[in-house]
Short mmCIF file of C-alpha atoms and ligand atoms in Angstrom, two decimals:
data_model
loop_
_atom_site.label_atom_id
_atom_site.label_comp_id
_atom_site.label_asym_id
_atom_site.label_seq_id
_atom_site.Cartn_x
_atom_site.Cartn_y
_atom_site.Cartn_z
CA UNK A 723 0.00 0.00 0.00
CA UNK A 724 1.08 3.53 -1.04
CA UNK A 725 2.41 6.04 1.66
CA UNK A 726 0.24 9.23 2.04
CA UNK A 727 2.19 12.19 2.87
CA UNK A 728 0.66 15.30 3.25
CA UNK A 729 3.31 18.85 2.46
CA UNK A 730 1.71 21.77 4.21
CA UNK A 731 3.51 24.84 2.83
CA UNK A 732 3.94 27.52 5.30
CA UNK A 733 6.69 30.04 3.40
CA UNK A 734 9.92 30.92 4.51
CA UNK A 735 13.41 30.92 2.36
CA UNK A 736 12.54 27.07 1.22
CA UNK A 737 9.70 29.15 -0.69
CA UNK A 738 11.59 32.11 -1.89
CA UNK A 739 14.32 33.35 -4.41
CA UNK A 740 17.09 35.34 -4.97
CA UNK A 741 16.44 38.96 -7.14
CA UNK A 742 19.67 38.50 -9.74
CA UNK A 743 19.62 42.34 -9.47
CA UNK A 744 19.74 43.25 -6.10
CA UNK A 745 20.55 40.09 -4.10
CA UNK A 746 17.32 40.28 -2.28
CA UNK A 747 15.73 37.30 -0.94
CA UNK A 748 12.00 37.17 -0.82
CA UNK A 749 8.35 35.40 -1.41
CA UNK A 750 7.23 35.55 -5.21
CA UNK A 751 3.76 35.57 -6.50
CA UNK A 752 4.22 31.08 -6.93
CA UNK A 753 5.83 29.16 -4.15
CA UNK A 754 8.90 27.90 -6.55
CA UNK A 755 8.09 24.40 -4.43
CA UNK A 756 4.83 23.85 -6.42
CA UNK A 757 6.47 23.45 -9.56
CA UNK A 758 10.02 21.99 -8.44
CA UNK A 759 9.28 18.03 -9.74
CA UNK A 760 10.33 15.88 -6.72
CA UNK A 761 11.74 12.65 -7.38
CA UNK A 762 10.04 10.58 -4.52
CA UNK A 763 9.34 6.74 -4.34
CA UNK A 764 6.84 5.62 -6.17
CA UNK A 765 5.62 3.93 -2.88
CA UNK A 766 5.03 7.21 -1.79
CA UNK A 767 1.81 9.09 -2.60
CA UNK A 768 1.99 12.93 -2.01
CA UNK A 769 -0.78 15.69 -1.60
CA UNK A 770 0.31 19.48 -0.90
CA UNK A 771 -1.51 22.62 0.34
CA UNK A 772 -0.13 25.79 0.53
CA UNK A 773 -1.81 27.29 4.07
CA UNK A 774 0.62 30.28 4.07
CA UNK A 775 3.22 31.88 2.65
CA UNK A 776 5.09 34.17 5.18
CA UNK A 777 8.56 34.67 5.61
CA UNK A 778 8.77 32.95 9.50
CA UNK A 779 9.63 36.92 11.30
CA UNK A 780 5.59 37.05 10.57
CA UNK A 781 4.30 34.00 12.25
CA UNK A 782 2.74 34.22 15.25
CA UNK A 783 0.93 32.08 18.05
CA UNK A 784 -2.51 32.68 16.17
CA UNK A 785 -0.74 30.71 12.54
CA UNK A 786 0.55 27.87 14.78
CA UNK A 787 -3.13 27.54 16.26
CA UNK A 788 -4.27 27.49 12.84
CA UNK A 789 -1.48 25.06 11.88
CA UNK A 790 -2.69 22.66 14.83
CA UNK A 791 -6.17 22.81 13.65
CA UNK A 792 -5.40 22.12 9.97
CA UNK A 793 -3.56 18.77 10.86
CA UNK A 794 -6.00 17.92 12.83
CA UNK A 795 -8.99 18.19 10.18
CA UNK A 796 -7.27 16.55 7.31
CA UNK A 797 -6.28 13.43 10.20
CA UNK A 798 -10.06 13.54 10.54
CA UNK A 799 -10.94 14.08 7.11
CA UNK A 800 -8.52 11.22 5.23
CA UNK A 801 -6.05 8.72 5.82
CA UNK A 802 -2.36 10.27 5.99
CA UNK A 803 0.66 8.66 7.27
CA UNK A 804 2.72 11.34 7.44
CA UNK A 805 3.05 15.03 7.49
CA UNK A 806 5.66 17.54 6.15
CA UNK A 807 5.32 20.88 6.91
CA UNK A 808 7.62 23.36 5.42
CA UNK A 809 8.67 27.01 7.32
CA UNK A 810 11.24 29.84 7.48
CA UNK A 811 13.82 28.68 9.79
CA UNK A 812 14.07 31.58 12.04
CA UNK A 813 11.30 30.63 14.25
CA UNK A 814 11.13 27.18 13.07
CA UNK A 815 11.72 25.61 16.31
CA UNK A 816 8.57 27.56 17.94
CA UNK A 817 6.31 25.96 15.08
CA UNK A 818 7.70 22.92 15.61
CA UNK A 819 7.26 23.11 19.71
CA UNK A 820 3.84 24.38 19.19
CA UNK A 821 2.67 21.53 17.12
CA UNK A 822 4.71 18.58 19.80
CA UNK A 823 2.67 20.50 22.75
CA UNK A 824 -0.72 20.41 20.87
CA UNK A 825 -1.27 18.12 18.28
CA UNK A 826 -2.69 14.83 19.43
CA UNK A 827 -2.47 12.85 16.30
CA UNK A 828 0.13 10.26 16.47
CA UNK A 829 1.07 9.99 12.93
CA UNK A 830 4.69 11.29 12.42
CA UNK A 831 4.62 15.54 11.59
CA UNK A 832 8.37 17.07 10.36
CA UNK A 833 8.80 20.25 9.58
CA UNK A 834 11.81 21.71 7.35
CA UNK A 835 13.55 24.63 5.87
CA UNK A 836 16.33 25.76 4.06
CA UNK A 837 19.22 28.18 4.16
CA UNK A 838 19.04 28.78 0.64
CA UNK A 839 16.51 30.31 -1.64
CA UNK A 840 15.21 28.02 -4.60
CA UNK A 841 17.54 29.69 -7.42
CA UNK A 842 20.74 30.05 -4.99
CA UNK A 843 23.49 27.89 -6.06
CA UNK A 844 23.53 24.75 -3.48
CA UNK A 845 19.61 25.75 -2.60
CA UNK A 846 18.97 23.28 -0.09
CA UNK A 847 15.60 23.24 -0.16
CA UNK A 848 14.40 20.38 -2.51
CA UNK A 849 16.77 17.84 -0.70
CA UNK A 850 15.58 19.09 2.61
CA UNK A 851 12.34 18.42 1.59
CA UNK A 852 12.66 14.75 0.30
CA UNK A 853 14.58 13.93 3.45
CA UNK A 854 11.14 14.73 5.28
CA UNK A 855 9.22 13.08 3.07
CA UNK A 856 11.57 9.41 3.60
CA UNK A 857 11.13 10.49 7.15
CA UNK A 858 7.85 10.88 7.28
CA UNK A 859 7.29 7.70 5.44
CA UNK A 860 9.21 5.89 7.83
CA UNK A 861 7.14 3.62 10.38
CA UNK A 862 9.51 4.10 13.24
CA UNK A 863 9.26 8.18 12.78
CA UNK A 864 5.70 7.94 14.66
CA UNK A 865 4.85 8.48 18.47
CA UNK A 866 8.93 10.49 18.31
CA UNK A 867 7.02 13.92 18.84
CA UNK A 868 7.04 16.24 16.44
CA UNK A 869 10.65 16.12 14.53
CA UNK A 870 12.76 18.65 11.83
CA UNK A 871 14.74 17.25 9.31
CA UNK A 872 17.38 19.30 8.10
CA UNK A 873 20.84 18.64 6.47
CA UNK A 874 20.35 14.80 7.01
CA UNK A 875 20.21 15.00 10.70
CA UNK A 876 16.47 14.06 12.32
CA UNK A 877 16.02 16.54 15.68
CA UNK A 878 12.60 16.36 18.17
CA UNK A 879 11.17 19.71 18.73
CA UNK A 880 11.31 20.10 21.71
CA UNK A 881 15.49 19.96 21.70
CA UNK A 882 16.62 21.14 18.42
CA UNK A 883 17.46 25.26 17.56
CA UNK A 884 18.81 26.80 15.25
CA UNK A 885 22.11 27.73 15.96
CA UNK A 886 23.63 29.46 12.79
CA UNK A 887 22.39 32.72 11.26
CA UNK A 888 23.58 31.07 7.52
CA UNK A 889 25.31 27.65 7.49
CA UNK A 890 22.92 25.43 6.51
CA UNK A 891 23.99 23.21 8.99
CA UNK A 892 22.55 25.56 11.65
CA UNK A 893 19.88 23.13 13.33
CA UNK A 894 21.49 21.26 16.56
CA UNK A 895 20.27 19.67 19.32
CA UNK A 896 22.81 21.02 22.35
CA UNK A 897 23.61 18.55 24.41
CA UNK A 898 21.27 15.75 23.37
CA UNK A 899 22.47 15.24 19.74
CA UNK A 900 19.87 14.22 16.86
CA UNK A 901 17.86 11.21 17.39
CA UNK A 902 18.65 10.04 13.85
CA UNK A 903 19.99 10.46 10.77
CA UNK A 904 18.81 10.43 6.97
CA UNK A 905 20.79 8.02 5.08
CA UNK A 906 20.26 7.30 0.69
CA UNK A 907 18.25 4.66 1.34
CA UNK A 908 15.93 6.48 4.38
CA UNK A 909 15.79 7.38 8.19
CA UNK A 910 17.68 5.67 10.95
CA UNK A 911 16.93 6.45 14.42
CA UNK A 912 19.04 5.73 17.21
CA UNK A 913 17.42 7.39 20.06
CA UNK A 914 13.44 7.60 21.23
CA UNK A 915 12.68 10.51 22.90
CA UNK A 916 10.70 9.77 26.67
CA UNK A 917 8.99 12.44 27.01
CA UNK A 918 4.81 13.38 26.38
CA UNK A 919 3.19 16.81 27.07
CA UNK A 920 0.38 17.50 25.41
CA UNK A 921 -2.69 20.13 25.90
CA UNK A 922 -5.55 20.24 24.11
CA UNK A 923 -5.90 24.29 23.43
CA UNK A 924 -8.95 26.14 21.25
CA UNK A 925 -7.79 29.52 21.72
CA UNK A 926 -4.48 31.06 22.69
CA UNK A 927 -4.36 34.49 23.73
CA UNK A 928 -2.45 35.39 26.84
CA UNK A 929 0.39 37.49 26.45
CA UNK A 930 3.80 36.18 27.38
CA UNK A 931 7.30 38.05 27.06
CA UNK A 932 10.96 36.87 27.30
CA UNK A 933 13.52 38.63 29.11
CA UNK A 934 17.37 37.76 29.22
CA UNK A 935 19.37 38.69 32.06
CA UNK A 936 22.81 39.92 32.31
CA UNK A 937 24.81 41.61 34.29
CA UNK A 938 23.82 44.34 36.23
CA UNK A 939 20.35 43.97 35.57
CA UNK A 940 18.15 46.26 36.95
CA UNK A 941 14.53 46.16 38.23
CA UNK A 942 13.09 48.61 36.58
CA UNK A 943 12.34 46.53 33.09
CA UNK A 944 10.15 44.42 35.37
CA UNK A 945 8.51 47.38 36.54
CA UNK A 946 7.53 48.36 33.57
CA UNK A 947 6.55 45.04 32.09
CA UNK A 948 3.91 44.97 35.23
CA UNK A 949 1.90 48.06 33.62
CA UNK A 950 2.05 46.42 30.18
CA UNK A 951 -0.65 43.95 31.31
CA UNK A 952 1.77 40.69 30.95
CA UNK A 953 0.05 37.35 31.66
CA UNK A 954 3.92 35.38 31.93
CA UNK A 955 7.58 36.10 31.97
CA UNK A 956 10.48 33.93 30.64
CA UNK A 957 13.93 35.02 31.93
CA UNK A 958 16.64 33.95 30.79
CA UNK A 959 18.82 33.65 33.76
CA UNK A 960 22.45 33.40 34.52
CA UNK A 961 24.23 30.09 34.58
CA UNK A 962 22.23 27.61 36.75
CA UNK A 963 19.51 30.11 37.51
CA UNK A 964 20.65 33.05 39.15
CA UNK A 965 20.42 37.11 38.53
CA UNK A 966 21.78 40.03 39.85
CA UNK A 967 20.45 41.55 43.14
CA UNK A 968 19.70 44.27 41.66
CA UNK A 969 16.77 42.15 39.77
CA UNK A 970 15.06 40.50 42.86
CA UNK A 971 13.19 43.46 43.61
CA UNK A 972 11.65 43.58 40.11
CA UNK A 973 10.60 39.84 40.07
CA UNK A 974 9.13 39.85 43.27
CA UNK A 975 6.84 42.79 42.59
CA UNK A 976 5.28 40.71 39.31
CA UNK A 977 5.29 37.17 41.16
CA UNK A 978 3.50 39.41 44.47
CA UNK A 979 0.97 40.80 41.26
CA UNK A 980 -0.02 37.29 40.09
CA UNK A 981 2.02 37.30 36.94
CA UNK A 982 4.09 33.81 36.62
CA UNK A 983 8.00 34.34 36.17
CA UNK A 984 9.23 30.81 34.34
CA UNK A 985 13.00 30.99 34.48
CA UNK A 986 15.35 29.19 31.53
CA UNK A 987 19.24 29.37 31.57
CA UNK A 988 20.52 31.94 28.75
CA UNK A 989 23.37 28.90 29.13
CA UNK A 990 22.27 26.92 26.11
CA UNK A 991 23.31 23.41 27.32
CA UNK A 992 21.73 22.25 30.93
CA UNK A 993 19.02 22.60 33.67
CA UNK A 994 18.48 25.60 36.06
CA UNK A 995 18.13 24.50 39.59
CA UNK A 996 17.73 25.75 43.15
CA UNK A 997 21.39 25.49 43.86
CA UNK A 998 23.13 29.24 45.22
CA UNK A 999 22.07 30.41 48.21
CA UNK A 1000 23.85 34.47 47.65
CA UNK A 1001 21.09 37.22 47.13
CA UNK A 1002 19.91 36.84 43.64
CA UNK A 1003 20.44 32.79 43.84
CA UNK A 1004 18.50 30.40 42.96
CA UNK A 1005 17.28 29.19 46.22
CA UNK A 1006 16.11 32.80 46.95
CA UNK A 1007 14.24 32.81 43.31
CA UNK A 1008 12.81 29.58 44.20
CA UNK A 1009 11.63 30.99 47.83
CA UNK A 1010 9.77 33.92 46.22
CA UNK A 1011 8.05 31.52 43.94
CA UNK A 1012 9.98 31.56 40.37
CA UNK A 1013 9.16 28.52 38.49
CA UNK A 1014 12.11 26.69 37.62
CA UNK A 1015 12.01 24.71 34.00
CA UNK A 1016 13.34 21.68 32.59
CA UNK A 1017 16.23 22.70 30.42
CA UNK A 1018 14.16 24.47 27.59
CA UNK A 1019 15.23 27.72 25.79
CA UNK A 1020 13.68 30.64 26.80
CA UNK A 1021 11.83 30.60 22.80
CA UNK A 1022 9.98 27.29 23.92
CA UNK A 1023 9.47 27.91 27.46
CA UNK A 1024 7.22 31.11 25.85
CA UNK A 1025 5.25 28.62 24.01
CA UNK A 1026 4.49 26.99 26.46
CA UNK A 1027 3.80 28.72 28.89
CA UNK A 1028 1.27 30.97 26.44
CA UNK A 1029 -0.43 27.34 26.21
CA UNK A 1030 -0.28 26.41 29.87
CA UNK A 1031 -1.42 29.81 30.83
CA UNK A 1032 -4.81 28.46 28.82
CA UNK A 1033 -6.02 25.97 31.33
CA UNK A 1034 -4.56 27.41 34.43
CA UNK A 1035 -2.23 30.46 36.20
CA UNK A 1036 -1.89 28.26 39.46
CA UNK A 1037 2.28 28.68 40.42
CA UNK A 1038 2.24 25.25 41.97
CA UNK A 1039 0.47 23.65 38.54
CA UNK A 1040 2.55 25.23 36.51
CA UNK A 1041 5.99 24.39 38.26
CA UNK A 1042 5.14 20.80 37.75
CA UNK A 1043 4.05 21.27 34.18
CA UNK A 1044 7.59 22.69 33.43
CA UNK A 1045 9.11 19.53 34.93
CA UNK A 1046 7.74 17.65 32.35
N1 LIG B 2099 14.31 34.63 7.37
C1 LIG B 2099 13.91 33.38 6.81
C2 LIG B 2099 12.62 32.90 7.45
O1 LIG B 2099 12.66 32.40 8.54
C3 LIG B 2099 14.98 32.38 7.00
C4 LIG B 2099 14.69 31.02 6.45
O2 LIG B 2099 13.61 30.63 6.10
O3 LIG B 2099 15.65 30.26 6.41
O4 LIG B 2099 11.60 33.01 6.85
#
């Protein structure tokens, strides 16, 4: 029986070119991906639709929602096995997260991009795209959350970033690695991911905004982000979770006003933890209720916490959530 994979078009570099003239990169009036013929298996069946085309700067919480919902009425509608989403890689890995977190079918769902626009020399868009296809087709890709394929290497959402602003090597997965690889022949895997978060969301509007500390930080940016009418706050903290004194003051007076603080390492390899006693340390942050998370980058901690903020704003519920 033929595979049925299902291309959802999003925009993004993949779907631009290159002016010859001016060297600009952008969208055209066609997606050059309709029309570029794409030598796939012939066990492989393939449908497309084009749901957006937007460079990925414009994406926001409202297309993801959108993208949820779309996979989720073509599962219902018709029998896929796969999905393939492609999307600008700049905020990529957000898509990506947003879909692991909220999507519930259990079919597998890659998304990827390229570095290069179609009509670059080396465009790296067409072979991007038929390695997510052979992943996609690949039995062992399902129940592995939501994964990107880029440059041969298979990453889960929930780990991978991109860490290059050109190389088109740029996705990695610090300190955990990829899970698998894309080989001629198809997709190996040599890792399983253990973890499974999901939330079932309809609508997602709170307002959630990332901060990154350094040194010297003061208290007055928290001040201010208190009038703006913030539902969350990711920090970025120092190291294993610490800011400057100066800070405490600020974060207290938005955890004392109900608004969540979620605190990330701007470190981008481990966990934060409750480990430094000094003023400004983590165990203080911990005693004046910061909610400590699981090794995520501040980008993805946003995401979720937008989504988490949906079915509750309880500190103690949402500390465990970020555990997960
Ligand atoms: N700026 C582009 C975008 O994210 C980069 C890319 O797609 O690679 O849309």
């Amino acid at each position: 029986m033929k595979k049925k994979i299902f291309i959802i078009h999003t925009g993004g570099t993949i779907s631009m070119s290159e002016d010859e003239q001016t060297g600009a990169v952008s969208p055209g009036q066609q997606n050059p991906l309709i029309s570029t013929p794409l030598v796939v298996d012939e066990q492989i069946h393939i449908e497309s639709h084009e749901l957006f085309n937007l460079p990925s700067p414009h994406i926001t919480s409202q297309h993801m929602l959108k993208l949820t919902n779309f996979i989720e009425r073509i599962s219902n509608e018709k029998v896929v096995d796969g999905f393939v989403i492609t999307h600008g890689t700049d905020t990529l890995e957000e898509t990506a997260f947003f879909l692991d977190l909220t999507v519930q079918t259990k079919v597998p769902i890659v998304l990827t991009g390229a570095m290069r626009s179609s009509n670059e020399i080396g465009s790296d868009g067409p072979y991007n795209l038929l390695s997510s296809i052979k992943v996609a087709a690949t039995a062992e890709a399902s129940d592995k959350g939501v994964l990107v394929v880029l440059n041969d290497e298979i990453h889960t959402a929930k780990n991978v970033t991109k860490t290059h602003t050109s190389n088109i090597a740029t996705f990695q997965s610090p300190q955990y690695g990829p899970i698998g690889i894309v080989t001629k022949r198809g997709a190996v895997f040599h890792h399983s991911p253990v973890a499974n978060d999901k939330y079932q969301v309809e609508t997602i509007h709170k307002k959630v905004m990332l901060l990154k500390a350094y040194a010297g930080m003061e208290s007055s940016i928290f001040y201010l982000l208190k009038e703006t009418q913030v539902d969350g706050i990711i920090l970025e903290a120092l190291g294993q979770g610490n800011v400057p004194p100066s800070a405490v003051e600020g974060i207290k007076t938005l955890i004392e006003a109900g608004i969540p603080v979620v605190m990330v390492s701007r470190c981008f390899n481990g966990i934060v933890q409750d480990i430094y006693g000094y003023e400004g340390g983590g165990r203080k942050l911990k005693e004046l209720g910061v909610i400590f998370s699981n090794g995520l980058n501040g980008q993805k901690a946003r995401i979720k916490l937008m989504i988490a903020l949906e079915s509750t704003n309880d500190l103690a519920r949402l500390q465990e959530l970020f555990l997960k």
